[in-house]
Short mmCIF file of C-alpha atoms in Angstrom, two decimals:
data_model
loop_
_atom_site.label_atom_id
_atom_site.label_comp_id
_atom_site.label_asym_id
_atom_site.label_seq_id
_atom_site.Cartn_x
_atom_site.Cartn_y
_atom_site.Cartn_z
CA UNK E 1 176.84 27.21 -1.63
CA UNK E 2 176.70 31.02 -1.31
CA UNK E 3 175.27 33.94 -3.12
CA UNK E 4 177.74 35.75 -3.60
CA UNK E 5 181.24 33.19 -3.81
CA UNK E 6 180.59 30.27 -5.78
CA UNK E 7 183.46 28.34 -6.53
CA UNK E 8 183.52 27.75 -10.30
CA UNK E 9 186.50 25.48 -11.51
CA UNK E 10 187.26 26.47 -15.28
CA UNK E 11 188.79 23.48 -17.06
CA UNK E 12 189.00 24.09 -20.91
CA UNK E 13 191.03 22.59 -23.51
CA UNK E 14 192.31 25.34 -26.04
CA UNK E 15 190.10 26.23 -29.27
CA UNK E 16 192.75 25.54 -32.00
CA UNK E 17 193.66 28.24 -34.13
CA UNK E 18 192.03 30.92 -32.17
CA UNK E 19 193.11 30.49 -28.64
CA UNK E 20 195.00 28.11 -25.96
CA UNK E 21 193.78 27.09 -22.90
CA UNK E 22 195.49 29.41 -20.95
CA UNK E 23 193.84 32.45 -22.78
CA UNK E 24 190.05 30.64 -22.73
CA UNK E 25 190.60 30.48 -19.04
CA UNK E 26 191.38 34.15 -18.28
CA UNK E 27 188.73 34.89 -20.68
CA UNK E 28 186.32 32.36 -18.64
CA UNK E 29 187.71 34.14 -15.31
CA UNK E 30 187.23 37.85 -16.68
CA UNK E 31 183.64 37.38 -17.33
CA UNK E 32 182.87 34.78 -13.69
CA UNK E 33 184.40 37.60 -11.69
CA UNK E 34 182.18 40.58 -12.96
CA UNK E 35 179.55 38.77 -11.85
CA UNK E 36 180.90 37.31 -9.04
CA UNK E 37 183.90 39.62 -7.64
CA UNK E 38 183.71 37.16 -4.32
CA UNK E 39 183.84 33.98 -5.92
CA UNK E 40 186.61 31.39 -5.92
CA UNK E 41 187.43 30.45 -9.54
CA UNK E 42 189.80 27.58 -10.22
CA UNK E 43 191.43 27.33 -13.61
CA UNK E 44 193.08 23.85 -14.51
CA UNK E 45 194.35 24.68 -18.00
CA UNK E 46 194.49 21.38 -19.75
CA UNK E 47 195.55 19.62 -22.98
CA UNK E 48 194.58 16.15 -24.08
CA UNK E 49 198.13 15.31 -24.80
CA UNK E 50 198.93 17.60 -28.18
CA UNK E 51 200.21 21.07 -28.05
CA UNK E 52 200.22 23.05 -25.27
CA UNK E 53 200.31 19.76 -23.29
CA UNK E 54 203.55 20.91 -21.13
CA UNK E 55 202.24 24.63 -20.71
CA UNK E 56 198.82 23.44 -19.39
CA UNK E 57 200.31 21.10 -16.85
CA UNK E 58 203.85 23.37 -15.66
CA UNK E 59 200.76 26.05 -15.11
CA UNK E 60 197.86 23.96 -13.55
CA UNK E 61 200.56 21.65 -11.67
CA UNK E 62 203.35 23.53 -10.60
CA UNK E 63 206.81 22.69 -12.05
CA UNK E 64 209.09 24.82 -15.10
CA UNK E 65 209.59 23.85 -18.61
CA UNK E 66 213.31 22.22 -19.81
CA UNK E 67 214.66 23.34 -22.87
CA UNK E 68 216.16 20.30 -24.71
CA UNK E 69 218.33 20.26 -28.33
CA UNK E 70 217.28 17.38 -30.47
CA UNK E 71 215.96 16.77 -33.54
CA UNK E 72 213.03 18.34 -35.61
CA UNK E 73 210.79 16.61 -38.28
CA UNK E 74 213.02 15.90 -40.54
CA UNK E 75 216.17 15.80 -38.60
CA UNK E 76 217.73 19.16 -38.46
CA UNK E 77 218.86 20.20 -35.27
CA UNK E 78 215.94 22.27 -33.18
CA UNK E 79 215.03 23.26 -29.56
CA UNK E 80 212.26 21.99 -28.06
CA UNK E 81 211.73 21.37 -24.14
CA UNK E 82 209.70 19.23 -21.84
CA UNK E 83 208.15 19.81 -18.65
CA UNK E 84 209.45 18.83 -15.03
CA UNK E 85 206.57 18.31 -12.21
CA UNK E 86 207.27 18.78 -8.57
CA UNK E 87 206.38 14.97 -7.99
CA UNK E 88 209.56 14.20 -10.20
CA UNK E 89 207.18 13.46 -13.56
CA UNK E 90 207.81 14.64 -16.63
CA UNK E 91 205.75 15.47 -19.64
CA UNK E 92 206.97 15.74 -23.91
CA UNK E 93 204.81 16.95 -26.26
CA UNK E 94 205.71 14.87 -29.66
CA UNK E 95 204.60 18.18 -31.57
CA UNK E 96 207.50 20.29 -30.30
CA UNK E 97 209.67 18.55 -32.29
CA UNK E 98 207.56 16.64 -34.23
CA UNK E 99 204.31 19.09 -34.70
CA UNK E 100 202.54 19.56 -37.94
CA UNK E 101 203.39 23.93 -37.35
CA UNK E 102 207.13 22.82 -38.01
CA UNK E 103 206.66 21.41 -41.50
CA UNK E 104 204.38 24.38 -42.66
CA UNK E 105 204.56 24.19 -46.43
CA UNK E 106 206.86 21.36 -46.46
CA UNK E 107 204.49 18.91 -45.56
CA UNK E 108 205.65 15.54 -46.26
CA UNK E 109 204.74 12.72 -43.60
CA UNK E 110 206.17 9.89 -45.28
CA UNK E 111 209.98 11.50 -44.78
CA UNK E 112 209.01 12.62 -41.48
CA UNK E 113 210.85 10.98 -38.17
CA UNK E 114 209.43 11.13 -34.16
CA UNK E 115 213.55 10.54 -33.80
CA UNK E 116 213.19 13.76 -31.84
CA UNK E 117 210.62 12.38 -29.50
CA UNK E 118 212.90 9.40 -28.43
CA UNK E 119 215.93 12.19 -27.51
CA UNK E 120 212.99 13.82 -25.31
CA UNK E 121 212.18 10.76 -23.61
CA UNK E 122 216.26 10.45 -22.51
CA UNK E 123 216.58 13.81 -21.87
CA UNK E 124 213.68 13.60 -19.06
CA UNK E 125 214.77 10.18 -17.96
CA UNK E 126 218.53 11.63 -17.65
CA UNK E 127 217.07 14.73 -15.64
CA UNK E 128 216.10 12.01 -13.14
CA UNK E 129 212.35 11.85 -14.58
CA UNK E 130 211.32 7.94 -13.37
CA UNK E 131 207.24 8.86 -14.87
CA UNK E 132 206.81 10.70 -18.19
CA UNK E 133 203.96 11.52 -19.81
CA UNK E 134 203.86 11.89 -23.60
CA UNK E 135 201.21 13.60 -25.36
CA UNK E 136 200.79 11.88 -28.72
CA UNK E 137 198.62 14.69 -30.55
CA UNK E 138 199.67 17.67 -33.05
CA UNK E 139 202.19 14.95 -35.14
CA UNK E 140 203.32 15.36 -38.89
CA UNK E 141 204.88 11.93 -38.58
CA UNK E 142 204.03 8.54 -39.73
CA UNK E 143 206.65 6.58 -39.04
CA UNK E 144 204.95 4.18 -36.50
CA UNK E 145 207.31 5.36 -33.52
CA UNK E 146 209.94 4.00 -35.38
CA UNK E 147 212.41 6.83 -34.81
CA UNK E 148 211.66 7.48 -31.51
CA UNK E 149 212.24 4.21 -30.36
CA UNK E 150 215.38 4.13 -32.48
CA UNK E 151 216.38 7.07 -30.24
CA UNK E 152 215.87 4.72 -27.17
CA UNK E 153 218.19 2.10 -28.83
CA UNK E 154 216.01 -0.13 -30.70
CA UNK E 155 217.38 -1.31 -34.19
CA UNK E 156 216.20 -1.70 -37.31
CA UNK E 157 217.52 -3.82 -40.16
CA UNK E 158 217.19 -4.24 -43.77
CA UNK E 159 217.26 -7.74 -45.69
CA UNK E 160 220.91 -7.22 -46.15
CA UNK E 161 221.41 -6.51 -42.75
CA UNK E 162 221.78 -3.02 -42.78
CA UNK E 163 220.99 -0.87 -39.71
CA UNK E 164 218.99 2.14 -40.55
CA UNK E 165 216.23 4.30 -38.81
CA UNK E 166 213.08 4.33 -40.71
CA UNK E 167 210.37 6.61 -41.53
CA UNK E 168 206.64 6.70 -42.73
CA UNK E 169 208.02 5.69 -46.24
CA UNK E 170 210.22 3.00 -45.60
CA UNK E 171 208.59 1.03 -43.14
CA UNK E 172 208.47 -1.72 -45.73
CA UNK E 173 211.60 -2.48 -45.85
CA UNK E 174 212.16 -3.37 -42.26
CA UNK E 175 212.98 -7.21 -42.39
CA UNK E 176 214.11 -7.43 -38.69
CA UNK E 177 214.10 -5.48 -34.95
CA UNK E 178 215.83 -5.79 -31.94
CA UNK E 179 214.65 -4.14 -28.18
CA UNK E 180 217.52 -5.73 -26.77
CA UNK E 181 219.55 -3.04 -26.25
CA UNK E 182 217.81 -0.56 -25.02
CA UNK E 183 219.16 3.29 -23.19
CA UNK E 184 219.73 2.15 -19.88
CA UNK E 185 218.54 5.58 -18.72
CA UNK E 186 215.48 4.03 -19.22
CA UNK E 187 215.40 1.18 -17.13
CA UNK E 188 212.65 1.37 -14.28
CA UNK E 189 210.94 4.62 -15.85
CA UNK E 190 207.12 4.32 -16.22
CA UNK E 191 205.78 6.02 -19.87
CA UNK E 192 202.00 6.90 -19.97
CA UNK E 193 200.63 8.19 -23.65
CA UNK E 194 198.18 10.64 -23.93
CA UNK E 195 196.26 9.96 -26.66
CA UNK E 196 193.09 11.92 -27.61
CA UNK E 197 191.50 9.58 -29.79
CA UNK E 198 191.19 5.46 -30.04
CA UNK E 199 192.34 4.21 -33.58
CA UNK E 200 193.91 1.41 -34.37
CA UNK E 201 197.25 1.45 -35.94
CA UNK E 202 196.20 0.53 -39.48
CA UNK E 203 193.13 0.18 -41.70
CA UNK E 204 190.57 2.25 -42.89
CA UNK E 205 190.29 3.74 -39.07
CA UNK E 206 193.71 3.78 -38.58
CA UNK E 207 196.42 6.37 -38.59
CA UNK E 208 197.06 6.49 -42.73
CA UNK E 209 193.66 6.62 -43.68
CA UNK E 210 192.11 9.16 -41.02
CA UNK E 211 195.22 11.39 -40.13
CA UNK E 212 198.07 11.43 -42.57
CA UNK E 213 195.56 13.45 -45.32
CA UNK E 214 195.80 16.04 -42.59
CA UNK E 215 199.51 16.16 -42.70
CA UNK E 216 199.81 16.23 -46.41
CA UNK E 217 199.50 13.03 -47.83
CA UNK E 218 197.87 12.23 -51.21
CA UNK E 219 195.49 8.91 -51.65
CA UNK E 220 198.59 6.95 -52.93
CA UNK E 221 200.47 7.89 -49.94
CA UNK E 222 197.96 7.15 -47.76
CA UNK E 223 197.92 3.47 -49.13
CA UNK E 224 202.12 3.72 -49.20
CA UNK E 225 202.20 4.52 -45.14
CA UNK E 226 199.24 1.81 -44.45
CA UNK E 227 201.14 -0.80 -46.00
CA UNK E 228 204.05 0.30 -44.09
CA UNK E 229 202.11 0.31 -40.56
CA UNK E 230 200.86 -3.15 -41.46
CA UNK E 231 204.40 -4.60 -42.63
CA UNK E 232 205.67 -3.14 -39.23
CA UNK E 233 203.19 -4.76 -36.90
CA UNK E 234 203.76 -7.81 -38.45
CA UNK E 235 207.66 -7.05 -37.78
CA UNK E 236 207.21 -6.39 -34.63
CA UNK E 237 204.63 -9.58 -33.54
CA UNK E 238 207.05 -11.56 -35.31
CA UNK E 239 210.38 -10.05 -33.63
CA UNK E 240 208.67 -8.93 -29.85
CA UNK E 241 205.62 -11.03 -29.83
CA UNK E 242 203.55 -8.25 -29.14
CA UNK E 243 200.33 -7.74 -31.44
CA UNK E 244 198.92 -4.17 -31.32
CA UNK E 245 197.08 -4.40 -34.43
CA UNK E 246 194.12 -3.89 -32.33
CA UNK E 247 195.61 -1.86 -29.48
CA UNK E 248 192.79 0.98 -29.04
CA UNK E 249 194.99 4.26 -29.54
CA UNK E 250 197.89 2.86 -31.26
CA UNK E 251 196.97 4.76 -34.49
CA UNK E 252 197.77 8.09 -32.22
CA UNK E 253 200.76 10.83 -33.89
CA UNK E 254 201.26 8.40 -36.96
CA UNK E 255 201.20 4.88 -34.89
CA UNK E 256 203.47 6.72 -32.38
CA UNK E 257 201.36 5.38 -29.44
CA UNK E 258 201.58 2.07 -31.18
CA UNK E 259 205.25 1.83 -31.36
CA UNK E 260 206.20 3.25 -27.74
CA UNK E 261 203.43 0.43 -26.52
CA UNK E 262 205.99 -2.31 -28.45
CA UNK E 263 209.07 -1.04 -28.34
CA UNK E 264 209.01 0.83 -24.97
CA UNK E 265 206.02 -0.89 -22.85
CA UNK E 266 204.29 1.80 -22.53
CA UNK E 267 200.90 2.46 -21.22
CA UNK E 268 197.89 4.17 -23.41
CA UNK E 269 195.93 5.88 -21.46
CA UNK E 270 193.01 8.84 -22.78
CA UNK E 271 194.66 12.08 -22.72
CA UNK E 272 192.38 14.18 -20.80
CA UNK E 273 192.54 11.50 -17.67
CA UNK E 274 196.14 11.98 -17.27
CA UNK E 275 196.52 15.41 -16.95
CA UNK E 276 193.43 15.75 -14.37
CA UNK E 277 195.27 13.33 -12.25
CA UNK E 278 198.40 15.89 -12.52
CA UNK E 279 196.34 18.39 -11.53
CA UNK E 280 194.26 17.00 -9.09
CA UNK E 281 191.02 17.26 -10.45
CA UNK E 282 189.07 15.45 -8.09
CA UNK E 283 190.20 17.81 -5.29
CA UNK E 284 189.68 20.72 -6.57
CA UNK E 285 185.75 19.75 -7.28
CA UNK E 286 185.42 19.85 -3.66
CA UNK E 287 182.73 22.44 -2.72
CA UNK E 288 182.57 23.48 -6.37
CA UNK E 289 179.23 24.91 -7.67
CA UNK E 290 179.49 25.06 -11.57
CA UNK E 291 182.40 23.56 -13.40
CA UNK E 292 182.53 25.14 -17.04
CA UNK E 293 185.07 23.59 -19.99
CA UNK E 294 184.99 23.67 -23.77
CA UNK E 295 187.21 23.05 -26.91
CA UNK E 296 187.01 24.60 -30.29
CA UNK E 297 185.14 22.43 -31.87
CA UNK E 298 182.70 19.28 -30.71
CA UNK E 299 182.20 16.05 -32.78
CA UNK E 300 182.32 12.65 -33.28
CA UNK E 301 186.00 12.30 -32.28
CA UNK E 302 184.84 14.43 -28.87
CA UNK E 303 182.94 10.95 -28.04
CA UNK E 304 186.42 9.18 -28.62
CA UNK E 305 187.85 10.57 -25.69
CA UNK E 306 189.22 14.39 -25.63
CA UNK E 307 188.93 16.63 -22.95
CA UNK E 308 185.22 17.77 -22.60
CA UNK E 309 183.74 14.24 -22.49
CA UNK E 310 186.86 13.61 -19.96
CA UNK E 311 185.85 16.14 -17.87
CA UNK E 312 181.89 15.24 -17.62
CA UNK E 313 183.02 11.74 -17.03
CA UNK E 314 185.06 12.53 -14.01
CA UNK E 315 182.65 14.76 -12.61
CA UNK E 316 179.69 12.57 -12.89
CA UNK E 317 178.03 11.68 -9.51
CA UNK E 318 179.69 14.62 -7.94
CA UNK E 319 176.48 16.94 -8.15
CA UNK E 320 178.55 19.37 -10.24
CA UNK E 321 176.97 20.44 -12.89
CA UNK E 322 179.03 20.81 -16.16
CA UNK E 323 178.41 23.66 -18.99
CA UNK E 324 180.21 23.13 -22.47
CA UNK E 325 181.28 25.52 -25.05
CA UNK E 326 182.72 25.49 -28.08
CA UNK E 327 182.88 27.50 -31.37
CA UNK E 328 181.19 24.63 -33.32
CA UNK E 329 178.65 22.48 -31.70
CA UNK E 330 177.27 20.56 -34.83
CA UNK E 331 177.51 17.33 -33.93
CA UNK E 332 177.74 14.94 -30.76
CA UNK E 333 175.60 17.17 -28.49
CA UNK E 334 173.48 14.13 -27.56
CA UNK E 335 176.31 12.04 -27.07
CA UNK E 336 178.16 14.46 -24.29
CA UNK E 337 174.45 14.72 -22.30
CA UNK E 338 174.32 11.36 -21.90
CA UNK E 339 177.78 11.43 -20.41
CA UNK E 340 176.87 13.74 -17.78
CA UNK E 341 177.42 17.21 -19.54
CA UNK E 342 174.19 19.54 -18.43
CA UNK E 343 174.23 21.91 -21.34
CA UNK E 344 176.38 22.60 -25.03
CA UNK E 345 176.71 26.67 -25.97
CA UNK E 346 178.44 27.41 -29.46
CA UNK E 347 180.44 30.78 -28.90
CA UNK E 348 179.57 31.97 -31.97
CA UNK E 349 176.46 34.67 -32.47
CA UNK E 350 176.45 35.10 -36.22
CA UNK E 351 176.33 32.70 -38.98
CA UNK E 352 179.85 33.56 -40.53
CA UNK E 353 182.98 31.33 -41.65
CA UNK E 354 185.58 30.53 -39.27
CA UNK E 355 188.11 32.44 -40.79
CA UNK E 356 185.74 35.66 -40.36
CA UNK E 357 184.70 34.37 -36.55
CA UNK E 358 188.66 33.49 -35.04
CA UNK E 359 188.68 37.28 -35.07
CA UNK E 360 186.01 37.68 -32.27
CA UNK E 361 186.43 34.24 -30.67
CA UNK E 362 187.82 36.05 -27.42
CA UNK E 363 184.79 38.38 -27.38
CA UNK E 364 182.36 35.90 -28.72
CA UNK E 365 183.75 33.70 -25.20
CA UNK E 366 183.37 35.72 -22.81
CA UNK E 367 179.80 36.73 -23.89
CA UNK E 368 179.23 33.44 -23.60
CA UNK E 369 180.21 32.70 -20.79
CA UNK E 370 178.79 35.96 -18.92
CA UNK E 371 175.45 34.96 -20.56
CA UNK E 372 175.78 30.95 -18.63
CA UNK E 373 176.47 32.68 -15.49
CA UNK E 374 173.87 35.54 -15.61
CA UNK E 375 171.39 32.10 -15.66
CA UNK E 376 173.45 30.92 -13.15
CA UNK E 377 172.55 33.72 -11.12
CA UNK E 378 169.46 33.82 -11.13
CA UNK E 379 169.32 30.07 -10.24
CA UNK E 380 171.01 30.21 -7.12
CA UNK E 381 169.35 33.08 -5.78
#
């Protein structure tokens, strides 16, 4: 290592509501390189598979975003895009067209449809796509991946027979599926979820009960869209054979990750490992000194797989040490040290409410992080 050029690799999720990635890493840069004007800084945007998934990779990767029509939340027509890698792999974020932003006071998850998401998926696999990625997180859906797989071709029936393309609040009346007809396009394309956190489909840790009072929904529409996620995996182990009751994940953007496992064989995988294989994580910690990442706010669901617990996992054993911050460190500190992050720094320096910190969370950063490196400093002298 040298005095004066360190190579520092800065590899932060974004801190909802105040910043993105993108903006914590110039941030992160501003403050390495007036200390260090020499040094080599790396910055690996990333995203643990909900919004700003596409941004963080087209930047960190290489590649260009795709603009795509399809449809939104609760099936108007919309724009939304996906992201083109130069290996030939795409990436969809389910929130562009099925993000909680785009039902902003009009919350209502059991009407909701990931219909949208399926169009993306055909859209990538039509641009000659033959991996995609699909980030699972930021959803105001419930629907169990129903629409997007009816997107892909999959029907649904009612007892009479009817065809129709269900949401969160009519998952019960699904009395029969069929895969076999399937978009071709798809045929012999690979689909990887990233999912940022490990719950089951249904139940008390599943996706009703933990996530859908987040995207609106009273107690008796929690218990309306549980029943339906539990009527639907027994649809689909009775129609597919394929139980994913259990399936660590499948609880992900409404049961999304769930239903693209069943209907679409798809792969879950934890968010944050899939995008620092796009962008070659392990090469750029070659030579590296100090690796420093964050997100907005550290807790139990950190431990459950999202990006700063990712990124101490991956750099374990290298010798690398790896600094954390975030704007609220309450809980889990103990947790990340014992997964190989060295140290945990809240941004904030003044006991105020997050609505009166956002404000200064740019300013409040980069103190931050000139104070870590100031110690680092001094260290490597």
């Amino acid at each position: 290592m040298s005095r004066n050029n360190p190579k520092i690799i800065l590899v932060p999720d974004s801190f909802k509501g105040t910043m993105s990635a993108l903006e914590v890493c110039a941030v992160m840069e501003q403050a390495a390189l007036a200390l260090f004007p020499q040094a080599q800084v790396v910055s690996l945007p990333v995203a643990d598979g909900g919004e700003g998934s596409v941004e963080c990779l087209v930047k960190a990767a290489g590649g260009r975003c795709v603009p795509a029509q399809v449809q939104g939340p609760y099936g108007q027509p919309m724009e939304a895009f996906y992201g083109l890698l130069p290996d030939g792999t795409a990436v969809v974020e389910t929130a562009s067209c099925a993000g909680l932003p785009l039902v902003e006071g009009d919350a209502r998850p059991d009407q909701t449809t990931t219909f949208g998401v399926g169009q993306l998926l055909l859209k990538a696999a039509e641009a000659g796509a033959r991996r995609i990625l699909l980030g699972l997180g930021g959803s105001c859906t419930n629907d169990g991946g129903c629409g997007a797989a009816a997107a892909c071709g999959v029907r649904f029936f009612r007892a009479d027979g009817e065809a129709f393309v269900p949401v969160g609040g009519t998952l019960k009346d699904i009395a029969s599926l069929s895969a076999d007809h399937l978009d071709p396009r798809l045929q012999g394309v690979e689909i990887a979820c990233m999912c940022d956190i490990d719950n089951p489909f249904y139940g008390e840790e599943g996706a009703a009960f933990v996530f859908a009072p987040q995207k609106g929904a009273g107690p008796d529409t929690v218990r309306l869209l549980d029943q339906g996620l539990r009527h639907l995996a027994a649809a689909i182990q009775r129609c597919l054979g394929r139980d994913i009751s259990a399936l660590p994940g499948a609880g992900a953007a409404g049961g999304l990750g769930g239903g693209m496992a069943a209907f679409l064989g798809a792969r879950l995988l934890p968010g944050i490992d899939a995008v620092l294989d796009a962008v070659r994580f392990e090469e750029a910690l070659q030579g590296a000194d100090l690796i420093l990442t964050g997100e907005g706010r550290v807790d139990g669901q950190t431990l459950r797989g999202k990006a700063v617990l990712g990124v101490a996992r991956r750099a374990r054993g290298s010798g690398v040490p790896v600094v954390a911050v975030t704007g609220d460190a309450a809980q889990a500190g103990e947790g990340l040290y014992q997964q190989g992050v060295a140290a945990l720094f809240s941004i904030n320096r003044s006991p105020i409410a997050f609505a009166q910190a956002r404000h200064h969370s740019k300013e409040n950063l980069y103190q931050t992080t000139e104070n870590i490196l100031r110690l680092a400093k001094q260290l490597w002298k």
